[in-house]
Coordinates of C-alpha atoms in Angstrom, one line a residue:
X1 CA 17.4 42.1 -91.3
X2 CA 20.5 40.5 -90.3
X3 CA 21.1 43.5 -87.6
X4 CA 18.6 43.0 -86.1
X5 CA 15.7 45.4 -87.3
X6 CA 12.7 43.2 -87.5
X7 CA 9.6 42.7 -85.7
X8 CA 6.2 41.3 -85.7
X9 CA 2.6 42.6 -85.9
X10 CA -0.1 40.6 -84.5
X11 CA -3.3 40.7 -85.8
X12 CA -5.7 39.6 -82.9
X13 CA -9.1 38.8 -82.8
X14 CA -12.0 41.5 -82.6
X15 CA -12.6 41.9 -79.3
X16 CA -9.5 40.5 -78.0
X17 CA -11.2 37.1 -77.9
X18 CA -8.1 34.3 -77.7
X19 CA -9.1 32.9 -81.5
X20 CA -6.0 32.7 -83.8
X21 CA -8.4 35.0 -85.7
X22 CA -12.0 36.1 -85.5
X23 CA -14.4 33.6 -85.1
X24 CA -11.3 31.0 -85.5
X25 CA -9.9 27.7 -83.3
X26 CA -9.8 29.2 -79.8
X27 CA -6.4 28.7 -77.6
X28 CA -5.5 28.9 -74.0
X29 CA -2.3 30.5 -74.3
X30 CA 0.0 32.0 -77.4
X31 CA 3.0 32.5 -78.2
X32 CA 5.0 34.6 -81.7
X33 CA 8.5 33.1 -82.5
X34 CA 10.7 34.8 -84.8
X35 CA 13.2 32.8 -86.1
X36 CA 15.9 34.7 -87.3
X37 CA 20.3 34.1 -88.2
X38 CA 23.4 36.3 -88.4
X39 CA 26.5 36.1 -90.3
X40 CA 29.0 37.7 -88.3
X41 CA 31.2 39.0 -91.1
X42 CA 28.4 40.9 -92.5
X43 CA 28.2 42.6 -88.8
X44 CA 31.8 43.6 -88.8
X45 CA 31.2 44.5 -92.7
X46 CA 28.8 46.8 -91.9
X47 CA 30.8 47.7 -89.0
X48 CA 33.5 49.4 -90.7
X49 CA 31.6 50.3 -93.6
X50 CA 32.6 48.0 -95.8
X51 CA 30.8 46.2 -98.9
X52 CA 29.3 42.4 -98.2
X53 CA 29.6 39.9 -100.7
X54 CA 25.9 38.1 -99.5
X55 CA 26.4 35.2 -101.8
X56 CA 29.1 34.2 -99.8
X57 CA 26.1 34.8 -96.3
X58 CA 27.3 32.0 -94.0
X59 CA 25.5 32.4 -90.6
X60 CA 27.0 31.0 -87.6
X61 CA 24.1 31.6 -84.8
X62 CA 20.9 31.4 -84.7
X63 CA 17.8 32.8 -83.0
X64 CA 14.3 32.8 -81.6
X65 CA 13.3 35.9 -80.8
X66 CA 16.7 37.3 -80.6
X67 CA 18.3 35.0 -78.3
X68 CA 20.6 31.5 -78.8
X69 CA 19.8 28.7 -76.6
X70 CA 20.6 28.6 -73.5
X71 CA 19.1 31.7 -73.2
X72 CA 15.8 31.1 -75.0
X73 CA 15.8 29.1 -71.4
X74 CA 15.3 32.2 -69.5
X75 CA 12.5 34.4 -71.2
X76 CA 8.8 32.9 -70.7
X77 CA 8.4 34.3 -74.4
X78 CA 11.0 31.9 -76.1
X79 CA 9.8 28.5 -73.6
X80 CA 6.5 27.1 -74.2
X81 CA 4.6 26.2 -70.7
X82 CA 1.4 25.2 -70.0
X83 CA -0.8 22.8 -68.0
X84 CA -2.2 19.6 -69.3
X85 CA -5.3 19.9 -71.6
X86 CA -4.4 23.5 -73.0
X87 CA -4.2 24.5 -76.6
X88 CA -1.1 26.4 -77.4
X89 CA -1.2 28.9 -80.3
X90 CA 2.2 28.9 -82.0
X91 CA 3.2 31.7 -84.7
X92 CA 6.1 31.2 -86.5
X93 CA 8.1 34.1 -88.2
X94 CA 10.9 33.1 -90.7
X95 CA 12.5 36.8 -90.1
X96 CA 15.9 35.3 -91.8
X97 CA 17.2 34.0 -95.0
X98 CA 17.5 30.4 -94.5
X99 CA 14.9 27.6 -94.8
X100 CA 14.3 26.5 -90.8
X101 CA 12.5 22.9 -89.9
X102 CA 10.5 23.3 -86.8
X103 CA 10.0 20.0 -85.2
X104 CA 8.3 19.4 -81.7
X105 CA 9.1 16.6 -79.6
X106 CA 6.2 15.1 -77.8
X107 CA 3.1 16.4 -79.7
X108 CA 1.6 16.6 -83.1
X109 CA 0.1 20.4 -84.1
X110 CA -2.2 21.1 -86.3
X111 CA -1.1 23.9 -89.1
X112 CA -3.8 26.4 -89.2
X113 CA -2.8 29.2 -91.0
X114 CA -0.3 29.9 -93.9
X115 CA 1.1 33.8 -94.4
X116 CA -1.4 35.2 -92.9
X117 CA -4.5 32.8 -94.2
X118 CA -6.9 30.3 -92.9
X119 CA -6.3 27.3 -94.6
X120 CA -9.3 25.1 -95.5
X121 CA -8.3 22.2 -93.6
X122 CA -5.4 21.8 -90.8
X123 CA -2.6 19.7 -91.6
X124 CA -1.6 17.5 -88.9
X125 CA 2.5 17.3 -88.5
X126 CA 5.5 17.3 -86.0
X127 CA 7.6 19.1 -88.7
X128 CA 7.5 22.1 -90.5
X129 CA 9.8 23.6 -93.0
X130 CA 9.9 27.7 -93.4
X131 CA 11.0 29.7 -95.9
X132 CA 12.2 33.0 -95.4
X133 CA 9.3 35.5 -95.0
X134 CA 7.0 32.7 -94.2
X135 CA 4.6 32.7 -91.3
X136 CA 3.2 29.5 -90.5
X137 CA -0.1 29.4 -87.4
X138 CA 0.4 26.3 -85.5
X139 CA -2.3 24.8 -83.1
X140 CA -1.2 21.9 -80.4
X141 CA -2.9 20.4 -77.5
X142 CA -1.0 19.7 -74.6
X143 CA -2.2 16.3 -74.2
X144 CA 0.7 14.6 -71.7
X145 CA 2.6 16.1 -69.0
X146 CA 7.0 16.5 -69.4
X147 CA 9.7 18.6 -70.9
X148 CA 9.7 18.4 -74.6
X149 CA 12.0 20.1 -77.3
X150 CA 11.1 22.2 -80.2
X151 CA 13.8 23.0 -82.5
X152 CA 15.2 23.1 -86.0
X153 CA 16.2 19.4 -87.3
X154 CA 18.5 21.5 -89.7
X155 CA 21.8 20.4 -87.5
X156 CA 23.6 24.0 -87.9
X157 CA 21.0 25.7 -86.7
X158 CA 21.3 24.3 -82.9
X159 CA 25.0 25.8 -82.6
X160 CA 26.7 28.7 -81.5
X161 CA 29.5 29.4 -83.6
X162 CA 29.8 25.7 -83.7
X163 CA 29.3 24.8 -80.9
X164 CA 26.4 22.6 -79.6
X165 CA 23.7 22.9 -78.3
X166 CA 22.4 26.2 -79.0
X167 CA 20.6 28.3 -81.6
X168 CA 17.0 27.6 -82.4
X169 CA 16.4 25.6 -79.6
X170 CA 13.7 25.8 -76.6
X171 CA 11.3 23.4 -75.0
X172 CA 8.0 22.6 -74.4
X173 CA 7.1 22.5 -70.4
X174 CA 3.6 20.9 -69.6
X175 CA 2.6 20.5 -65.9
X176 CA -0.4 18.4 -64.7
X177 CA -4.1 19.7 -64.4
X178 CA -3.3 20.2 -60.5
X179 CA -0.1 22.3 -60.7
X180 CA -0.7 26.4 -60.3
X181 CA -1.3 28.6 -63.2
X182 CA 2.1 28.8 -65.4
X183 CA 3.7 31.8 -65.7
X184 CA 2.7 33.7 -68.6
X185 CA 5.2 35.7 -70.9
X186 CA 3.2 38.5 -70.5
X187 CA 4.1 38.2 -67.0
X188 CA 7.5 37.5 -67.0
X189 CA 9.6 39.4 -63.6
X190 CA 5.7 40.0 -62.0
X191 CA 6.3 38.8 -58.8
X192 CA 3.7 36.0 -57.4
X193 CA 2.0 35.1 -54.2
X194 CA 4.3 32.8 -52.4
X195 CA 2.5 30.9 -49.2
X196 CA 3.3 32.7 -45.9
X197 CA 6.9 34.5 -46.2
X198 CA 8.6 32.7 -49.0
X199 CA 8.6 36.3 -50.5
X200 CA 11.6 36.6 -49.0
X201 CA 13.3 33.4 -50.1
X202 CA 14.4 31.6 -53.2
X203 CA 13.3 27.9 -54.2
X204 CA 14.0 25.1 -56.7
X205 CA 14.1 21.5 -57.2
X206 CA 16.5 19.5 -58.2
X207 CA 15.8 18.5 -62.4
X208 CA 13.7 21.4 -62.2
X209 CA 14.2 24.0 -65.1
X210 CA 11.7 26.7 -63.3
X211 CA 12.7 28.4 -60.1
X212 CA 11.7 31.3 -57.9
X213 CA 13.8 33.9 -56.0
X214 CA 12.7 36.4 -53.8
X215 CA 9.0 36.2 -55.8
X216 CA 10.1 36.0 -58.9
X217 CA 10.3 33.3 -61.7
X218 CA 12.9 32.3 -62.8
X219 CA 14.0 30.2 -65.9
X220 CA 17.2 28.3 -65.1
X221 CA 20.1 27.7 -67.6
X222 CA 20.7 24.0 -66.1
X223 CA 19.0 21.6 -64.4
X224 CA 19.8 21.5 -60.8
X225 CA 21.3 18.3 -59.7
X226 CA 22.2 16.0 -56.8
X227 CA 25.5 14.4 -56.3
X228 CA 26.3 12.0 -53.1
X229 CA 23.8 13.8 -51.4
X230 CA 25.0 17.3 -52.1
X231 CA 22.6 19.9 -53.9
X232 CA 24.4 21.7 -57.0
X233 CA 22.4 24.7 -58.8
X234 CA 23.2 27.1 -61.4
X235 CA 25.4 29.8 -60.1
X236 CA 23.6 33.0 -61.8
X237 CA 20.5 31.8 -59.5
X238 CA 22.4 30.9 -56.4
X239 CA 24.4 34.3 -57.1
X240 CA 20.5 36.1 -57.0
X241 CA 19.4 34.1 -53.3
X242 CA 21.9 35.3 -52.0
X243 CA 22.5 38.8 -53.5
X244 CA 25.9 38.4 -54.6
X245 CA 27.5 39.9 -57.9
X246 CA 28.7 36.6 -59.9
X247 CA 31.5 36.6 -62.0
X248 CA 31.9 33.6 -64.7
X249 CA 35.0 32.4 -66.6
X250 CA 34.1 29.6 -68.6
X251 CA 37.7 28.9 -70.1
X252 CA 39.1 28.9 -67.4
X253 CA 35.8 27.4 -65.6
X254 CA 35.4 29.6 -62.3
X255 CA 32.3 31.0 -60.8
X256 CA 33.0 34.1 -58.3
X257 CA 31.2 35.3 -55.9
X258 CA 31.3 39.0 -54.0
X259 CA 29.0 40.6 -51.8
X260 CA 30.6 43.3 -50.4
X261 CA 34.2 42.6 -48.8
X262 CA 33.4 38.5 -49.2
X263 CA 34.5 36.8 -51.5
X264 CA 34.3 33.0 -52.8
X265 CA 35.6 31.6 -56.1
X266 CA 34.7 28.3 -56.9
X267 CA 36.7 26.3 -60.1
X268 CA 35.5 23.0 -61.1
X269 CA 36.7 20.1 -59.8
X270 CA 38.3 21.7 -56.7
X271 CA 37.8 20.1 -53.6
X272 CA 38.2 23.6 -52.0
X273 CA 37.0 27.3 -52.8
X274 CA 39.0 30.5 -52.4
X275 CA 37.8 33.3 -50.4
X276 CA 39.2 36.8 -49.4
X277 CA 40.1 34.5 -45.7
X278 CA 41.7 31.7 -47.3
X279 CA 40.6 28.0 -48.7
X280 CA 37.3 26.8 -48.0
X281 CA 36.4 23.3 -48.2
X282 CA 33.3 22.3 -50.2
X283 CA 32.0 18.3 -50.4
X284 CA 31.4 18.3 -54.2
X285 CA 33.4 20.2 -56.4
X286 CA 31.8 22.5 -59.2
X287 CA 31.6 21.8 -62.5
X288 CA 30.3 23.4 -65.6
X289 CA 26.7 23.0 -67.0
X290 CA 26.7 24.8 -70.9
X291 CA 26.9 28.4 -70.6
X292 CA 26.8 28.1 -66.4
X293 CA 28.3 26.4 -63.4
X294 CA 26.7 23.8 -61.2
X295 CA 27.8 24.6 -58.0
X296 CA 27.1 23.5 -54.2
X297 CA 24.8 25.6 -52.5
X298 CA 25.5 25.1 -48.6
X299 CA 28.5 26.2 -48.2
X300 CA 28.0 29.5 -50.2
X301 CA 25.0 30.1 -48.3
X302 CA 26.9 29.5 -45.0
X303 CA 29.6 31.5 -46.0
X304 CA 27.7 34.4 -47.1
X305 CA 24.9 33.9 -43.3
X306 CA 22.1 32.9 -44.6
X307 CA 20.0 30.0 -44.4
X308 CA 20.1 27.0 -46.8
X309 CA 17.3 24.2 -46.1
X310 CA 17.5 21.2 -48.3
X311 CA 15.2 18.1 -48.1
X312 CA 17.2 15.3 -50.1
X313 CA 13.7 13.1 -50.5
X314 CA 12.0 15.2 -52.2
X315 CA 15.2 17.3 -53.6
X316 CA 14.2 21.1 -52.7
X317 CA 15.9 24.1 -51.5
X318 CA 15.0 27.0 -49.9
X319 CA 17.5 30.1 -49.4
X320 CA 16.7 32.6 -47.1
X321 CA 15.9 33.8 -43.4
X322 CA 13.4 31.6 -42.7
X323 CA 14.5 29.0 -45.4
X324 CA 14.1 26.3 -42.4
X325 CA 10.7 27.0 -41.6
X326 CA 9.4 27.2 -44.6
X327 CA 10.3 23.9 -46.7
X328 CA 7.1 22.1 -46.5
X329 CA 4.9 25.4 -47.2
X330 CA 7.4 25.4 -50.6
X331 CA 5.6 22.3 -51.8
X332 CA 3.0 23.6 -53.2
X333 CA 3.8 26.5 -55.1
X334 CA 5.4 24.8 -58.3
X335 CA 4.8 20.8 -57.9
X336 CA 7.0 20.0 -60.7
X337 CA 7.4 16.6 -62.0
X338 CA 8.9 14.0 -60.0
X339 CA 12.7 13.6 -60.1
X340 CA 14.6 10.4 -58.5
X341 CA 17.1 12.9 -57.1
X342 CA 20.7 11.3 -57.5
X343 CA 21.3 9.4 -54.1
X344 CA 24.9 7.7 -53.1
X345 CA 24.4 3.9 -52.4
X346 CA 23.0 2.9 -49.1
X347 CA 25.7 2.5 -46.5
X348 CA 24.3 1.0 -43.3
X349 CA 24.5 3.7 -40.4
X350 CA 26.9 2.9 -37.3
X351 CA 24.7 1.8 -33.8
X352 CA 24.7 4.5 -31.5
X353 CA 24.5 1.7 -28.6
X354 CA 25.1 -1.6 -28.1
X355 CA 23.4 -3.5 -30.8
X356 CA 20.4 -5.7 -29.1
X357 CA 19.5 -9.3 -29.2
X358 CA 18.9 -10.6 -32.8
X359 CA 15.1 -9.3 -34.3
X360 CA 13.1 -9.6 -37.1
X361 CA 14.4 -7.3 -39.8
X362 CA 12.2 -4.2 -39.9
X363 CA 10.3 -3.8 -43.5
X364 CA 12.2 -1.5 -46.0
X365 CA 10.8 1.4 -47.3
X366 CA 9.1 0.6 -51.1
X367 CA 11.9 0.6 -53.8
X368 CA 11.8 1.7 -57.2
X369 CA 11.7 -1.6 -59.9
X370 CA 14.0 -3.8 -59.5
X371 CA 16.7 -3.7 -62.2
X372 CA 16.0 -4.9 -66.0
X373 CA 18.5 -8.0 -65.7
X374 CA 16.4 -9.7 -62.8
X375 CA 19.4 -10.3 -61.0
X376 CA 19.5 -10.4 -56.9
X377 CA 19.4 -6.7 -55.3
X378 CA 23.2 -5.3 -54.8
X379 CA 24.6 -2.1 -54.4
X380 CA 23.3 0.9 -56.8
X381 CA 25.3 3.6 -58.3
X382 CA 24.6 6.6 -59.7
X383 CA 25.5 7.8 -63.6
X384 CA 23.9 11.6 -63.8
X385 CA 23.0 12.7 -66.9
X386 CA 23.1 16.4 -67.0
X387 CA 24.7 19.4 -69.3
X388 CA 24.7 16.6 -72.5
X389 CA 27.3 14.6 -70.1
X390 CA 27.2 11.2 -68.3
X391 CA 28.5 12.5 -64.8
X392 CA 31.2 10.9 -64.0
X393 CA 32.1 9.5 -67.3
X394 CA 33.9 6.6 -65.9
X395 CA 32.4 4.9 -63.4
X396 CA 33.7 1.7 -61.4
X397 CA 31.9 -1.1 -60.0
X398 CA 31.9 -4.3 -58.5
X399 CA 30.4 -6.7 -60.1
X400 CA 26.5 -7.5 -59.1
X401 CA 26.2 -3.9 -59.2
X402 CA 23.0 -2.0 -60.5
X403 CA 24.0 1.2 -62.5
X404 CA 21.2 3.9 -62.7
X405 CA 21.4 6.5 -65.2
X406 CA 19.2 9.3 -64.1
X407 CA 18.4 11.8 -66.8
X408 CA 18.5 15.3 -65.1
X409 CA 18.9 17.1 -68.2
X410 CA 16.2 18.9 -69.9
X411 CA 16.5 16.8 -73.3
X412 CA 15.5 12.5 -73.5
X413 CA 18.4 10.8 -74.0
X414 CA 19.6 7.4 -74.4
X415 CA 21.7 4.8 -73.3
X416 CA 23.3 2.2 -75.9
X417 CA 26.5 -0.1 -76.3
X418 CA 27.9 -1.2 -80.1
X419 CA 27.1 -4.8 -79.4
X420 CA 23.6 -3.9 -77.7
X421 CA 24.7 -5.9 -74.5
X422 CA 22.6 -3.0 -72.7
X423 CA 20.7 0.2 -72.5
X424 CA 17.5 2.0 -73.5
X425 CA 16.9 4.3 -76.4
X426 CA 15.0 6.8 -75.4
X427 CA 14.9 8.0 -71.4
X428 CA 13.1 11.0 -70.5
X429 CA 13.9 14.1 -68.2
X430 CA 13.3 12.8 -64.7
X431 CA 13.1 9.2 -66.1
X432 CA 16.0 6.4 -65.2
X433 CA 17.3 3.4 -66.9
X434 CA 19.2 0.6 -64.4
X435 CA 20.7 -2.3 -65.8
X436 CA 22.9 -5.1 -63.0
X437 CA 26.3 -5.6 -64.3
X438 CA 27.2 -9.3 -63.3
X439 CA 30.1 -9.9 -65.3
X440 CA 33.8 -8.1 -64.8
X441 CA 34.5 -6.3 -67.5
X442 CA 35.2 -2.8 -69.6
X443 CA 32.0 -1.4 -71.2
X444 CA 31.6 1.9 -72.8
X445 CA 28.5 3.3 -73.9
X446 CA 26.9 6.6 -75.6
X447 CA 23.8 8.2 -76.4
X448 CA 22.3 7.2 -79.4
X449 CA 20.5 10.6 -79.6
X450 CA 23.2 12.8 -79.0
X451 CA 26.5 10.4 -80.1
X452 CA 29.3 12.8 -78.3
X453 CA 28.3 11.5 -75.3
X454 CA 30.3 8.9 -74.1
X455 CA 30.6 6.9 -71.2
X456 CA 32.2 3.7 -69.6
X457 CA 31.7 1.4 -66.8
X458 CA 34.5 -0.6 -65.7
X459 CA 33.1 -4.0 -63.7
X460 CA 35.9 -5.6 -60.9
X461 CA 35.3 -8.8 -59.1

């Protein structure tokens, strides 16, 4: 088992009816999980043909189906998706030797079946523990629209190797009742009908896990995000729009670029990229995102002649040849949840002429709430929170201003202080939390949920 040979059989109902078995709670869409570890000392052991001590079995990563988180991310099989209102069918194969403890974020799921049986009632939980060899049916209703994890709560098993997050991790993606048809893991790499040409371009949103290029869905491995104005995506799907081979180097944190003689390597937290012609200057440095890079889109895309279209309002891109034509038609072929892109703080715009005789101010477009402290409106600044990172970490202000922490990452997060002077425990993705610092000062912060993540806010006069 821990190589690797193991497997499922599924049982389905006669006729091919979607029941969880004949006659049996009827579902919408299913999915089989096998949860699975592997101790690699037992691989090399094997390797050279040497004897394993298995009481001394100490795994080190962890699996659904195969495959670690992030990349759990990027098969339709590993991610649960559906619309609003369905019933997901869950089977869950303990293929390994350790007890796993399923929990689901969001959503309570009825237990339906134990090892193969009906039971006579369902239990109703959020949490299940599985012993090896167990199979557990699980039954859940979609019943609100967001990003959810599902997960072991046994710590070690969200790592790679140590480090975190990964392992038996994946989430739960639920669209509204208006939204297209999600992709189905029995469809994964089927291309779709994309309105007018977009066959021939790639799409995302910003916060957005699911993306398209060239007609085909795609599962990102970070959230796409906007800084001062400036797209940044993941560079394996930027790499695909614009058919370019992509080389990444985490340690030393470059992502490289080459379609034929061209060339662009981009580090993170360069001002400039490198290119077979020299530097190139980009407005936002890249940075890495888990197992990726976030990097800026526009000048790859210009670099490389194609077309890069992005609408900051409602934080989509389209790469292609007829990328700039085709943004509004783009609109309607995920309709993901909303996402306050990141903006940079209003900065009043220069007159072109002569400014004119005193008038009544014009009205101002509607704002989001104002912040939690009540204080007058000031300046707002941006903390994104993306990768498990506050982004920047440090952050300086003058005091009046409102600090927005936008959570672009694909877990809830929180925001909290050791003397409670601020924050909100629990901020979903796409959701924000401002506060209105009045008072000069040094305040650091984390998230409660996940305590490595650290932050400060340093408040001037």
């Amino acid at each position: 088992l821990t190589m690797g040979m193991y497997g499922s059989i599924v049982v389905r109902a006669r006729g091919g009816a979607p029941q969880a078995w004949t006659k049996g709670p009827a579902y919408d869409r299913e999915y089989t999980m096998l949860l699975s570890e592997a101790d690699p000392s037992w691989n090399s052991a094997v390797e050279h043909g040497a004897a394993f001590n298995r009481t001394s079995y100490n795994p080190t990563y962890f699996f659904i189906n195969g495959r670690s988180f992030p990349d759990t991310m990027n098969d339709p099989a590993d991610m649960i998706h559906g619309k609003k209102g369905d019933r997901v069918l869950v089977r869950l194969i303990n293929a390994g030797y350790t007890w796993k403890s399923m929990h689901m974020h969001g959503f309570h799921f009825d237990v339906i079946a134990s090892d193969g049986r009906p039971l006579p009632q369902p239990e109703s939980k959020d949490t299940i523990s599985i012993g090896p060899g167990e199979r557990y049916d699980l039954l859940v209703t979609l019943d609100q629209t967001g990003t959810y994890p599902f997960h072991s709560h046994a710590i070690v098993d969200n790592l790679n190797s140590g480090l975190y997050p990964g392992g038996i991790h994946t989430m739960v993606q639920v669209d509204d009742g208006n939204s297209p048809a999600p992709v189905n893991h029995a469809d994964h790499g089927a291309a779709v009908a994309l309105p007018g040409d977009l066959s021939t371009v790639s799409y995302l949103k910003a916060g957005e896990v699911r993306a398209h290029v060239h007609g085909t869905p795609l599962v990102l491995m970070a959230r796409p995000i906007v800084v001062n104005g400036v797209l940044l995506a993941p560079a394996d799907f930027v790499a695909q729009a614009l058919g370019a081979q992509l080389t990444l180097d985490l340690s030393a944190e470059t992502a490289t670029f080459q379609r034929a003689q061209q060339r662009v390597q981009m580090t993170a937290q360069h001002g400039s990229a490198v290119t077979e012609k020299g530097e190139l200057p980009v407005p936002v440095a890249a940075r890495q995102a888990g197992q990726t890079m976030l990097v800026p889109v526009q000048p790859l895309a210009d670099y490389f002649g194609l077309k890069a279209a992005f609408t900051a309002d409602a934080g989509e891109l389209l790469i292609g040849p007829a990328a700039a034509d085709a943004v509004k038609a783009s609109r309607s072929l995920l309709q993901p949840p909303d996402l306050a892109a990141p903006k940079p703080a209003a900065v009043p715009a220069a007159p072109a002429v002569a400014p004119a005789p005193p008038a009544p101010a014009p009205a101002q477009p509607k704002q989001d709430p104002p912040p939690v402290t009540g204080a007058a409106a000031g300046p707002t600044m941006n903390v994104v929170i993306h990768s498990l990172m506050f982004d920047p970490p440090e952050l300086q202000v003058k005091a009046g201003t409102t600090v927005a922490w936008l959570n672009a990452d694909s877990l809830a997060h929180a925001v909290a202080t050791p003397t409670n002077a601020f924050g909100d425990g629990h901020i979903d993705p796409g959701h924000k939390y401002e506060y209105t610092f009045q008072e000069p000062g040094t305040y650091d912060y984390y998230c409660s949920i996940h305590p490595e993540m650290k932050g400060t806010i340093v408040v001037t006069k």
